C-alpha positions as a printed NumPy array, in Angstrom:
array([[  2.865, -38.627,  24.243],
       [ -0.828, -38.018,  24.75 ],
       [ -2.686, -38.894,  27.946],
       [ -4.309, -41.867,  26.162],
       [ -0.938, -43.167,  24.989],
       [  0.404, -42.834,  28.515],
       [ -2.59 , -44.819,  29.863],
       [ -1.745, -47.663,  27.468],
       [  1.95 , -47.547,  28.309],
       [  1.135, -47.586,  32.027],
       [ -0.458, -51.022,  31.532],
       [  2.747, -52.27 ,  29.907],
       [  4.701, -50.864,  32.854],
       [  2.427, -52.77 ,  35.238],
       [  2.992, -55.937,  33.194],
       [  6.751, -55.492,  33.552],
       [  6.411, -54.839,  37.282],
       [  4.382, -58.052,  37.718],
       [  6.926, -60.035,  35.686],
       [  9.822, -58.586,  37.668],
       [  8.054, -59.558,  40.902],
       [  7.482, -63.095,  39.596],
       [  3.724, -62.655,  40.135],
       [  1.89 , -64.737,  37.528],
       [ -1.593, -63.755,  38.753],
       [ -0.823, -60.024,  38.575],
       [  0.838, -60.495,  35.175],
       [ -2.144, -62.368,  33.726],
       [ -4.652, -59.89 ,  35.194],
       [ -3.631, -57.375,  32.517],
       [ -4.902, -59.659,  29.719],
       [ -8.473, -60.104,  28.502],
       [-10.159, -63.405,  29.392],
       [ -9.794, -64.572,  25.764],
       [ -6.363, -63.06 ,  25.033],
       [ -3.862, -64.71 ,  22.703],
       [ -0.234, -64.765,  23.858],
       [  2.198, -65.845,  21.138],
       [  5.62 , -66.774,  22.473],
       [  8.944, -66.082,  20.774],
       [  9.022, -69.657,  19.499],
       [  5.551, -69.411,  17.973],
       [  3.35 , -71.207,  20.494],
       [ -0.009, -69.611,  21.281],
       [ -1.228, -69.55 ,  24.87 ],
       [ -4.942, -68.733,  24.57 ],
       [ -6.82 , -67.206,  27.473],
       [ -5.924, -65.504,  30.731],
       [ -5.983, -68.75 ,  32.727],
       [ -3.447, -70.393,  30.396],
       [ -1.257, -67.281,  30.441],
       [ -1.264, -67.3  ,  34.238],
       [ -0.571, -71.022,  34.541],
       [  2.275, -70.965,  32.037],
       [  3.889, -67.927,  33.63 ],
       [  3.577, -69.403,  37.109],
       [  5.6  , -72.394,  35.88 ],
       [  8.149, -70.077,  34.24 ],
       [  8.479, -67.8  ,  37.281],
       [  8.919, -70.805,  39.581],
       [ 11.295, -72.522,  37.166],
       [ 13.568, -71.392,  34.328],
       [ 12.712, -67.678,  34.515],
       [ 12.85 , -67.365,  38.313],
       [ 14.355, -63.961,  39.101],
       [ 14.368, -62.813,  35.475],
       [ 13.699, -59.161,  34.71 ],
       [ 12.07 , -57.48 ,  31.729],
       [ 14.21 , -54.813,  30.124],
       [ 12.921, -52.26 ,  27.616],
       [ 14.882, -51.479,  24.504],
       [ 14.755, -50.33 ,  20.919],
       [ 13.799, -46.73 ,  21.641],
       [ 10.376, -45.304,  22.386],
       [  7.416, -47.65 ,  21.952],
       [  5.13 , -46.864,  19.014],
       [  1.518, -46.463,  20.199],
       [ -1.178, -46.269,  17.522],
       [ -4.923, -46.126,  18.038],
       [ -6.821, -47.968,  15.317],
       [-10.055, -47.021,  17.102],
       [-10.505, -44.948,  20.251],
       [-10.793, -48.182,  22.285],
       [ -8.123, -50.253,  20.478],
       [ -4.399, -49.538,  20.589],
       [ -1.476, -51.3  ,  18.946],
       [  1.914, -50.973,  20.586],
       [  5.199, -52.066,  19.013],
       [  8.231, -51.897,  21.259],
       [ 11.587, -53.436,  21.857],
       [ 12.619, -55.339,  24.929],
       [ 13.849, -58.559,  26.334],
       [ 14.427, -60.501,  29.466],
       [ 17.515, -60.772,  31.557],
       [ 18.266, -63.791,  33.672],
       [ 20.86 , -61.829,  35.626],
       [ 18.879, -58.614,  36.116],
       [ 21.159, -56.628,  33.766],
       [ 20.985, -56.24 ,  30.01 ],
       [ 19.272, -58.977,  27.978],
       [ 21.681, -61.77 ,  27.168],
       [ 22.564, -62.666,  23.583],
       [ 19.496, -63.92 ,  21.767],
       [ 17.041, -62.539,  24.375],
       [ 16.164, -59.256,  22.609],
       [ 12.701, -59.087,  21.063],
       [ 10.274, -56.943,  19.145],
       [  6.979, -57.003,  21.041],
       [  3.537, -56.34 ,  19.577],
       [  0.536, -55.708,  21.827],
       [ -3.106, -55.108,  20.937],
       [ -4.891, -53.465,  23.852],
       [ -8.617, -52.879,  24.213],
       [-10.331, -50.5  ,  26.576],
       [-12.825, -52.272,  28.817],
       [-14.907, -51.013,  31.726],
       [-12.015, -51.786,  34.087],
       [ -9.392, -50.051,  31.945],
       [ -7.001, -51.162,  29.229],
       [ -6.268, -54.892,  28.802],
       [ -4.029, -56.804,  26.398],
       [ -6.139, -58.781,  23.912],
       [ -3.21 , -60.06 ,  21.88 ],
       [  0.554, -60.193,  22.372],
       [  3.374, -61.477,  20.193],
       [  7.036, -61.768,  21.139],
       [  9.382, -62.024,  18.148],
       [ 13.066, -62.612,  18.837],
       [ 15.415, -60.242,  17.046],
       [ 17.658, -62.322,  14.818],
       [ 19.924, -62.079,  11.818],
       [ 18.302, -63.908,   8.882],
       [ 21.695, -64.126,   7.168],
       [ 22.938, -66.214,  10.11 ],
       [ 20.36 , -68.899,   9.346],
       [ 17.042, -68.929,  11.153],
       [ 14.948, -72.105,  11.28 ],
       [ 11.962, -71.777,   8.998],
       [  8.746, -73.762,   8.596],
       [  7.055, -76.106,  11.   ],
       [  3.451, -76.364,  11.986],
       [  1.521, -73.808,  14.001],
       [  0.897, -75.083,  17.527],
       [ -1.4  , -73.959,  20.294],
       [ -0.937, -74.499,  24.02 ],
       [ -4.011, -74.819,  26.172]])
């Protein structure tokens, strides 16, 4: 890994640390003001304030005590411009603090931009790993939260 790739991955490590601490403000601070956060079920949470508010509710409710777990090998970091990086990685969340439970493994896509204060996530998408042969719901309308 290059120094630049390590800088980008350090931000993702800080995101995981904030999640694991249940700190919605610290988690959201790593996103741009106008970031888009697409959840595993396809809902978009636009903007840092919405990301923080939604994660506060999750950390105080159904995801209290959950931990982010990396997976799927080394993250792929690609610079499309010197100040824009795309990262594709595996991971998931664990409600028990161990390995992700069945159905909680994801492929994660981040677009990070370099700003005066360092790297920030401008776009994030969480896609659950599934077996299409097992029958995955398809269709539905695109929805936005916020």
